[in-house]
């Protein structure tokens, strides 16, 4: 991780037009603010209707109440996204000192988000598993099917749990030596957990739960506005995208290979201790 960040910590070969400062072109310094808003819009589009629907199910007794850790995850993730938006706005308006101060909060939120995620995954899994085996008979068949789906979803969750902190660590490592790598990697890291919101947007055509390919492509699409504008303005592919794809693509391929295989179902249940 440190080696990767150090490798690209030297001065970039060409000037970075997406500097994010008032010296840059107006669109260039605001592209990261737009991206932060875009990410928030994706999450809200997916989670608001889904949450309203599930709250109604809880009130009707059709599903168990939400565990506390789920509420914690929502608060921390929302706070992290709002901090990313604030950080982008501070740099776009030339308030670098405040940006650096707020960066401490961003680091703490990212750390907390990973920790809460590690608790959330087994909590949800065990809740569904218990319902599938000991819940009302009318719900058991559907919950058994849902438990099988959670086995596969766990592959995506493991990817998020590994890649999100890895890319953030690269971003934080490069914050003083390579601003271009830092800011891009912050957004590329954040694109990884967006899958949780994207999968809840029912209007999108999808291959889930049979295959994760559509969800993986949507994650790439979520990051594409920044990539396209970057290439148009700088006339090259920044190193950050190479690092990101070099890790994201192989893990995505591995997920596809393991998806819905008997070996993975057995392994997932071993990991969950059921």
mmCIF file of C-alpha atoms in Angstrom:
data_model
loop_
_atom_site.group_PDB
_atom_site.id
_atom_site.type_symbol
_atom_site.label_atom_id
_atom_site.label_comp_id
_atom_site.label_asym_id
_atom_site.label_seq_id
_atom_site.Cartn_x
_atom_site.Cartn_y
_atom_site.Cartn_z
ATOM 1 C CA UNK A 1 0.000 0.000 0.000
ATOM 2 C CA UNK A 2 2.684 2.475 1.037
ATOM 3 C CA UNK A 3 4.815 1.415 -1.926
ATOM 4 C CA UNK A 4 1.979 2.152 -4.332
ATOM 5 C CA UNK A 5 1.398 5.602 -2.860
ATOM 6 C CA UNK A 6 5.111 6.400 -2.748
ATOM 7 C CA UNK A 7 5.555 5.344 -6.339
ATOM 8 C CA UNK A 8 3.169 8.032 -7.510
ATOM 9 C CA UNK A 9 4.175 10.667 -4.969
ATOM 10 C CA UNK A 10 6.585 12.354 -7.342
ATOM 11 C CA UNK A 11 5.558 15.366 -9.336
ATOM 12 C CA UNK A 12 3.160 14.396 -12.103
ATOM 13 C CA UNK A 13 4.475 14.271 -15.648
ATOM 14 C CA UNK A 14 2.017 16.914 -16.846
ATOM 15 C CA UNK A 15 0.134 19.672 -15.022
ATOM 16 C CA UNK A 16 -3.088 18.395 -13.468
ATOM 17 C CA UNK A 17 -5.877 20.645 -14.705
ATOM 18 C CA UNK A 18 -8.276 19.163 -12.165
ATOM 19 C CA UNK A 19 -6.384 20.803 -9.336
ATOM 20 C CA UNK A 20 -9.519 21.602 -7.351
ATOM 21 C CA UNK A 21 -8.317 25.122 -6.495
ATOM 22 C CA UNK A 22 -9.569 28.561 -7.578
ATOM 23 C CA UNK A 23 -6.642 28.722 -10.016
ATOM 24 C CA UNK A 24 -8.248 25.974 -12.068
ATOM 25 C CA UNK A 25 -11.008 26.381 -14.645
ATOM 26 C CA UNK A 26 -14.418 26.676 -12.946
ATOM 27 C CA UNK A 27 -15.655 23.284 -14.174
ATOM 28 C CA UNK A 28 -12.368 21.646 -13.259
ATOM 29 C CA UNK A 29 -12.372 22.772 -9.656
ATOM 30 C CA UNK A 30 -16.036 21.861 -9.171
ATOM 31 C CA UNK A 31 -16.023 18.407 -10.806
ATOM 32 C CA UNK A 32 -15.268 16.775 -7.459
ATOM 33 C CA UNK A 33 -18.133 18.644 -5.784
ATOM 34 C CA UNK A 34 -20.407 17.386 -8.561
ATOM 35 C CA UNK A 35 -19.123 13.836 -8.026
ATOM 36 C CA UNK A 36 -19.810 14.001 -4.286
ATOM 37 C CA UNK A 37 -23.353 15.194 -5.002
ATOM 38 C CA UNK A 38 -23.742 12.440 -7.613
ATOM 39 C CA UNK A 39 -22.714 9.777 -5.102
ATOM 40 C CA UNK A 40 -25.173 11.121 -2.518
ATOM 41 C CA UNK A 41 -27.958 11.127 -5.132
ATOM 42 C CA UNK A 42 -27.252 7.465 -5.949
ATOM 43 C CA UNK A 43 -27.430 6.458 -2.297
ATOM 44 C CA UNK A 44 -30.635 8.409 -1.637
ATOM 45 C CA UNK A 45 -32.313 7.072 -4.793
ATOM 46 C CA UNK A 46 -31.630 3.526 -3.681
ATOM 47 C CA UNK A 47 -32.128 3.690 0.049
ATOM 48 C CA UNK A 48 -35.086 6.054 0.560
ATOM 49 C CA UNK A 49 -37.749 3.942 -1.244
ATOM 50 C CA UNK A 50 -36.208 0.723 0.072
ATOM 51 C CA UNK A 51 -36.203 1.998 3.657
ATOM 52 C CA UNK A 52 -39.801 3.224 3.443
ATOM 53 C CA UNK A 53 -40.874 -0.175 2.130
ATOM 54 C CA UNK A 54 -39.017 -2.089 4.845
ATOM 55 C CA UNK A 55 -40.285 0.174 7.630
ATOM 56 C CA UNK A 56 -43.798 -0.611 6.435
ATOM 57 C CA UNK A 57 -42.989 -4.334 6.556
ATOM 58 C CA UNK A 58 -41.707 -4.000 10.121
ATOM 59 C CA UNK A 59 -44.874 -2.170 11.163
ATOM 60 C CA UNK A 60 -46.978 -4.899 9.513
ATOM 61 C CA UNK A 61 -45.033 -7.652 11.273
ATOM 62 C CA UNK A 62 -43.740 -9.007 7.960
ATOM 63 C CA UNK A 63 -40.094 -8.701 8.984
ATOM 64 C CA UNK A 64 -38.131 -8.256 12.229
ATOM 65 C CA UNK A 65 -37.122 -4.761 13.421
ATOM 66 C CA UNK A 66 -33.886 -3.253 12.164
ATOM 67 C CA UNK A 67 -30.876 -4.049 14.356
ATOM 68 C CA UNK A 68 -29.142 -1.092 16.011
ATOM 69 C CA UNK A 69 -25.958 -1.639 14.008
ATOM 70 C CA UNK A 70 -27.910 -1.029 10.784
ATOM 71 C CA UNK A 71 -28.938 2.422 12.004
ATOM 72 C CA UNK A 72 -25.337 3.093 13.016
ATOM 73 C CA UNK A 73 -24.100 2.102 9.569
ATOM 74 C CA UNK A 74 -26.602 4.422 7.885
ATOM 75 C CA UNK A 75 -25.583 7.370 10.081
ATOM 76 C CA UNK A 76 -21.850 6.798 9.606
ATOM 77 C CA UNK A 77 -22.111 6.275 5.843
ATOM 78 C CA UNK A 78 -24.275 9.370 5.470
ATOM 79 C CA UNK A 79 -21.824 11.387 7.548
ATOM 80 C CA UNK A 80 -18.907 10.153 5.472
ATOM 81 C CA UNK A 81 -20.603 11.171 2.210
ATOM 82 C CA UNK A 82 -21.502 14.605 3.567
ATOM 83 C CA UNK A 83 -17.914 15.036 4.748
ATOM 84 C CA UNK A 84 -16.679 14.128 1.261
ATOM 85 C CA UNK A 85 -19.002 16.772 -0.170
ATOM 86 C CA UNK A 86 -17.795 19.362 2.341
ATOM 87 C CA UNK A 87 -14.152 18.491 1.665
ATOM 88 C CA UNK A 88 -14.660 18.900 -2.072
ATOM 89 C CA UNK A 89 -16.416 22.238 -1.619
ATOM 90 C CA UNK A 90 -13.661 23.545 0.668
ATOM 91 C CA UNK A 91 -10.975 22.761 -1.907
ATOM 92 C CA UNK A 92 -13.059 24.181 -4.757
ATOM 93 C CA UNK A 93 -13.395 27.460 -2.862
ATOM 94 C CA UNK A 94 -9.733 27.622 -1.850
ATOM 95 C CA UNK A 95 -10.149 26.754 1.832
ATOM 96 C CA UNK A 96 -7.354 24.200 1.987
ATOM 97 C CA UNK A 97 -6.612 24.719 5.675
ATOM 98 C CA UNK A 98 -10.172 23.858 6.664
ATOM 99 C CA UNK A 99 -10.108 20.948 4.225
ATOM 100 C CA UNK A 100 -7.111 19.480 6.043
ATOM 101 C CA UNK A 101 -8.733 19.960 9.446
ATOM 102 C CA UNK A 102 -11.922 18.257 8.330
ATOM 103 C CA UNK A 103 -9.824 15.448 6.903
ATOM 104 C CA UNK A 104 -9.292 14.151 10.448
ATOM 105 C CA UNK A 105 -13.052 13.644 10.755
ATOM 106 C CA UNK A 106 -13.109 11.909 7.372
ATOM 107 C CA UNK A 107 -10.418 9.482 8.517
ATOM 108 C CA UNK A 108 -12.288 8.707 11.740
ATOM 109 C CA UNK A 109 -15.568 8.183 9.904
ATOM 110 C CA UNK A 110 -13.900 5.871 7.370
ATOM 111 C CA UNK A 111 -12.387 3.809 10.177
ATOM 112 C CA UNK A 112 -15.704 3.634 11.998
ATOM 113 C CA UNK A 113 -17.505 2.704 8.772
ATOM 114 C CA UNK A 114 -15.249 -0.320 8.254
ATOM 115 C CA UNK A 115 -15.678 -1.403 11.881
ATOM 116 C CA UNK A 116 -19.467 -1.080 11.772
ATOM 117 C CA UNK A 117 -19.562 -2.973 8.473
ATOM 118 C CA UNK A 118 -17.699 -5.892 10.055
ATOM 119 C CA UNK A 119 -20.449 -6.122 12.672
ATOM 120 C CA UNK A 120 -23.348 -5.476 10.292
ATOM 121 C CA UNK A 121 -22.691 -8.351 7.880
ATOM 122 C CA UNK A 122 -22.918 -11.220 10.403
ATOM 123 C CA UNK A 123 -25.730 -9.477 12.295
ATOM 124 C CA UNK A 124 -27.997 -9.341 9.233
ATOM 125 C CA UNK A 125 -26.976 -12.832 8.176
ATOM 126 C CA UNK A 126 -27.786 -14.388 11.542
ATOM 127 C CA UNK A 127 -31.074 -12.495 11.732
ATOM 128 C CA UNK A 128 -32.175 -13.980 8.409
ATOM 129 C CA UNK A 129 -30.788 -17.419 9.273
ATOM 130 C CA UNK A 130 -32.649 -17.529 12.578
ATOM 131 C CA UNK A 131 -35.869 -16.493 10.872
ATOM 132 C CA UNK A 132 -35.421 -19.125 8.163
ATOM 133 C CA UNK A 133 -35.122 -21.922 10.722
ATOM 134 C CA UNK A 134 -37.081 -20.754 13.743
ATOM 135 C CA UNK A 135 -39.400 -18.044 12.439
ATOM 136 C CA UNK A 136 -43.072 -18.297 11.424
ATOM 137 C CA UNK A 137 -43.610 -21.225 9.007
ATOM 138 C CA UNK A 138 -45.119 -18.926 6.363
ATOM 139 C CA UNK A 139 -41.871 -16.931 6.172
ATOM 140 C CA UNK A 140 -39.320 -19.748 6.366
ATOM 141 C CA UNK A 141 -39.196 -20.651 2.685
ATOM 142 C CA UNK A 142 -38.604 -17.056 1.583
ATOM 143 C CA UNK A 143 -36.014 -16.513 4.303
ATOM 144 C CA UNK A 144 -34.168 -19.700 3.321
ATOM 145 C CA UNK A 145 -33.978 -18.330 -0.208
ATOM 146 C CA UNK A 146 -32.812 -14.989 1.177
ATOM 147 C CA UNK A 147 -30.106 -16.688 3.251
ATOM 148 C CA UNK A 148 -28.782 -18.307 0.079
ATOM 149 C CA UNK A 149 -28.734 -14.891 -1.616
ATOM 150 C CA UNK A 150 -26.860 -13.441 1.359
ATOM 151 C CA UNK A 151 -24.136 -16.053 0.849
ATOM 152 C CA UNK A 152 -23.434 -14.514 -2.551
ATOM 153 C CA UNK A 153 -23.929 -10.924 -1.430
ATOM 154 C CA UNK A 154 -21.264 -11.605 1.176
ATOM 155 C CA UNK A 155 -18.757 -11.828 -1.688
ATOM 156 C CA UNK A 156 -19.536 -8.218 -2.597
ATOM 157 C CA UNK A 157 -19.401 -7.218 1.064
ATOM 158 C CA UNK A 158 -15.973 -8.801 1.439
ATOM 159 C CA UNK A 159 -14.811 -6.882 -1.618
ATOM 160 C CA UNK A 160 -16.032 -3.628 -0.066
ATOM 161 C CA UNK A 161 -14.467 -4.512 3.283
ATOM 162 C CA UNK A 162 -11.074 -5.030 1.648
ATOM 163 C CA UNK A 163 -10.977 -2.493 -1.185
ATOM 164 C CA UNK A 164 -12.628 0.483 0.509
ATOM 165 C CA UNK A 165 -10.015 0.753 3.302
ATOM 166 C CA UNK A 166 -7.183 -0.150 0.903
ATOM 167 C CA UNK A 167 -7.972 2.680 -1.510
ATOM 168 C CA UNK A 168 -8.611 5.112 1.331
ATOM 169 C CA UNK A 169 -5.245 4.224 2.832
ATOM 170 C CA UNK A 170 -3.565 4.987 -0.502
ATOM 171 C CA UNK A 171 -5.465 8.285 -0.651
ATOM 172 C CA UNK A 172 -4.486 9.313 2.887
ATOM 173 C CA UNK A 173 -0.873 8.278 2.289
ATOM 174 C CA UNK A 174 -0.680 10.520 -0.785
ATOM 175 C CA UNK A 175 -2.483 13.544 0.695
ATOM 176 C CA UNK A 176 0.678 15.650 1.176
ATOM 177 C CA UNK A 177 2.849 14.369 -1.656
ATOM 178 C CA UNK A 178 0.411 13.830 -4.547
ATOM 179 C CA UNK A 179 -2.845 15.792 -4.440
ATOM 180 C CA UNK A 180 -3.991 14.337 -7.768
ATOM 181 C CA UNK A 181 -3.763 10.765 -6.536
ATOM 182 C CA UNK A 182 -5.269 11.706 -3.165
ATOM 183 C CA UNK A 183 -8.445 13.327 -4.421
ATOM 184 C CA UNK A 184 -9.156 10.799 -7.153
ATOM 185 C CA UNK A 185 -8.558 7.825 -4.889
ATOM 186 C CA UNK A 186 -10.913 9.266 -2.271
ATOM 187 C CA UNK A 187 -13.722 9.151 -4.819
ATOM 188 C CA UNK A 188 -12.725 5.831 -6.348
ATOM 189 C CA UNK A 189 -12.669 4.302 -2.861
ATOM 190 C CA UNK A 190 -16.132 5.710 -2.136
ATOM 191 C CA UNK A 191 -17.504 4.283 -5.390
ATOM 192 C CA UNK A 192 -16.969 0.735 -4.105
ATOM 193 C CA UNK A 193 -19.634 0.740 -1.330
ATOM 194 C CA UNK A 194 -22.101 2.553 -3.620
ATOM 195 C CA UNK A 195 -23.110 -0.934 -4.782
ATOM 196 C CA UNK A 196 -25.346 -1.193 -1.703
ATOM 197 C CA UNK A 197 -27.376 1.785 -2.894
ATOM 198 C CA UNK A 198 -27.303 0.891 -6.589
ATOM 199 C CA UNK A 199 -28.716 -2.596 -6.039
ATOM 200 C CA UNK A 200 -31.767 -1.012 -4.390
ATOM 201 C CA UNK A 201 -32.646 1.152 -7.417
ATOM 202 C CA UNK A 202 -35.408 -1.036 -8.815
ATOM 203 C CA UNK A 203 -35.730 0.938 -12.052
ATOM 204 C CA UNK A 204 -32.310 -0.239 -13.234
ATOM 205 C CA UNK A 205 -32.072 -3.421 -15.318
ATOM 206 C CA UNK A 206 -30.044 -5.976 -13.403
ATOM 207 C CA UNK A 207 -28.676 -9.510 -13.402
ATOM 208 C CA UNK A 208 -28.996 -9.921 -9.617
ATOM 209 C CA UNK A 209 -29.378 -12.278 -7.838
ATOM 210 C CA UNK A 210 -28.296 -14.674 -10.561
ATOM 211 C CA UNK A 211 -25.116 -12.773 -11.385
ATOM 212 C CA UNK A 212 -23.296 -9.721 -9.960
ATOM 213 C CA UNK A 213 -22.126 -8.448 -13.351
ATOM 214 C CA UNK A 214 -24.721 -5.675 -13.666
ATOM 215 C CA UNK A 215 -23.924 -4.319 -10.211
ATOM 216 C CA UNK A 216 -20.193 -4.354 -10.940
ATOM 217 C CA UNK A 217 -20.748 -2.445 -14.188
ATOM 218 C CA UNK A 218 -22.929 0.109 -12.410
ATOM 219 C CA UNK A 219 -20.093 0.790 -9.951
ATOM 220 C CA UNK A 220 -17.843 1.547 -12.932
ATOM 221 C CA UNK A 221 -20.579 3.750 -14.365
ATOM 222 C CA UNK A 222 -20.901 5.646 -11.079
ATOM 223 C CA UNK A 223 -17.223 6.635 -11.256
ATOM 224 C CA UNK A 224 -17.270 7.347 -15.003
ATOM 225 C CA UNK A 225 -18.212 11.089 -14.998
ATOM 226 C CA UNK A 226 -14.993 11.953 -13.157
ATOM 227 C CA UNK A 227 -12.968 9.636 -15.402
ATOM 228 C CA UNK A 228 -14.419 11.022 -18.639
ATOM 229 C CA UNK A 229 -13.942 14.669 -17.639
ATOM 230 C CA UNK A 230 -10.438 13.857 -16.414
ATOM 231 C CA UNK A 231 -9.427 12.319 -19.741
ATOM 232 C CA UNK A 232 -11.007 15.140 -21.738
ATOM 233 C CA UNK A 233 -9.229 17.838 -19.753
ATOM 234 C CA UNK A 234 -5.850 16.200 -19.104
ATOM 235 C CA UNK A 235 -5.709 14.107 -22.313
ATOM 236 C CA UNK A 236 -4.404 11.096 -20.439
ATOM 237 C CA UNK A 237 -5.541 8.469 -17.976
ATOM 238 C CA UNK A 238 -4.423 9.413 -14.493
ATOM 239 C CA UNK A 239 -2.468 6.788 -12.559
ATOM 240 C CA UNK A 240 -5.196 6.558 -9.909
ATOM 241 C CA UNK A 241 -7.542 4.786 -12.321
ATOM 242 C CA UNK A 242 -4.857 2.247 -13.182
ATOM 243 C CA UNK A 243 -4.338 1.410 -9.505
ATOM 244 C CA UNK A 244 -8.078 1.164 -8.924
ATOM 245 C CA UNK A 245 -8.821 -1.059 -11.920
ATOM 246 C CA UNK A 246 -5.797 -3.271 -11.251
ATOM 247 C CA UNK A 247 -7.416 -4.266 -7.956
ATOM 248 C CA UNK A 248 -11.143 -3.903 -8.679
ATOM 249 C CA UNK A 249 -11.279 -5.938 -11.901
ATOM 250 C CA UNK A 250 -9.514 -9.108 -10.622
ATOM 251 C CA UNK A 251 -11.656 -9.161 -7.468
ATOM 252 C CA UNK A 252 -14.785 -8.670 -9.595
ATOM 253 C CA UNK A 253 -13.783 -11.597 -11.811
ATOM 254 C CA UNK A 254 -13.165 -13.768 -8.745
ATOM 255 C CA UNK A 255 -16.599 -12.880 -7.374
ATOM 256 C CA UNK A 256 -18.201 -13.975 -10.651
ATOM 257 C CA UNK A 257 -16.324 -17.276 -10.546
ATOM 258 C CA UNK A 258 -17.424 -18.013 -6.962
ATOM 259 C CA UNK A 259 -20.979 -16.704 -7.274
ATOM 260 C CA UNK A 260 -23.654 -19.290 -6.387
ATOM 261 C CA UNK A 261 -21.221 -22.203 -6.308
ATOM 262 C CA UNK A 262 -21.768 -25.026 -3.777
ATOM 263 C CA UNK A 263 -18.256 -24.486 -2.438
ATOM 264 C CA UNK A 264 -18.895 -20.822 -1.716
ATOM 265 C CA UNK A 265 -22.274 -21.458 -0.064
ATOM 266 C CA UNK A 266 -20.616 -23.951 2.250
ATOM 267 C CA UNK A 267 -17.690 -21.619 2.917
ATOM 268 C CA UNK A 268 -19.944 -18.616 3.606
ATOM 269 C CA UNK A 269 -21.912 -20.568 6.185
ATOM 270 C CA UNK A 270 -18.717 -21.723 7.823
ATOM 271 C CA UNK A 271 -17.566 -18.112 8.034
ATOM 272 C CA UNK A 272 -20.870 -17.163 9.640
ATOM 273 C CA UNK A 273 -20.720 -20.109 12.027
ATOM 274 C CA UNK A 274 -24.037 -21.673 11.026
#
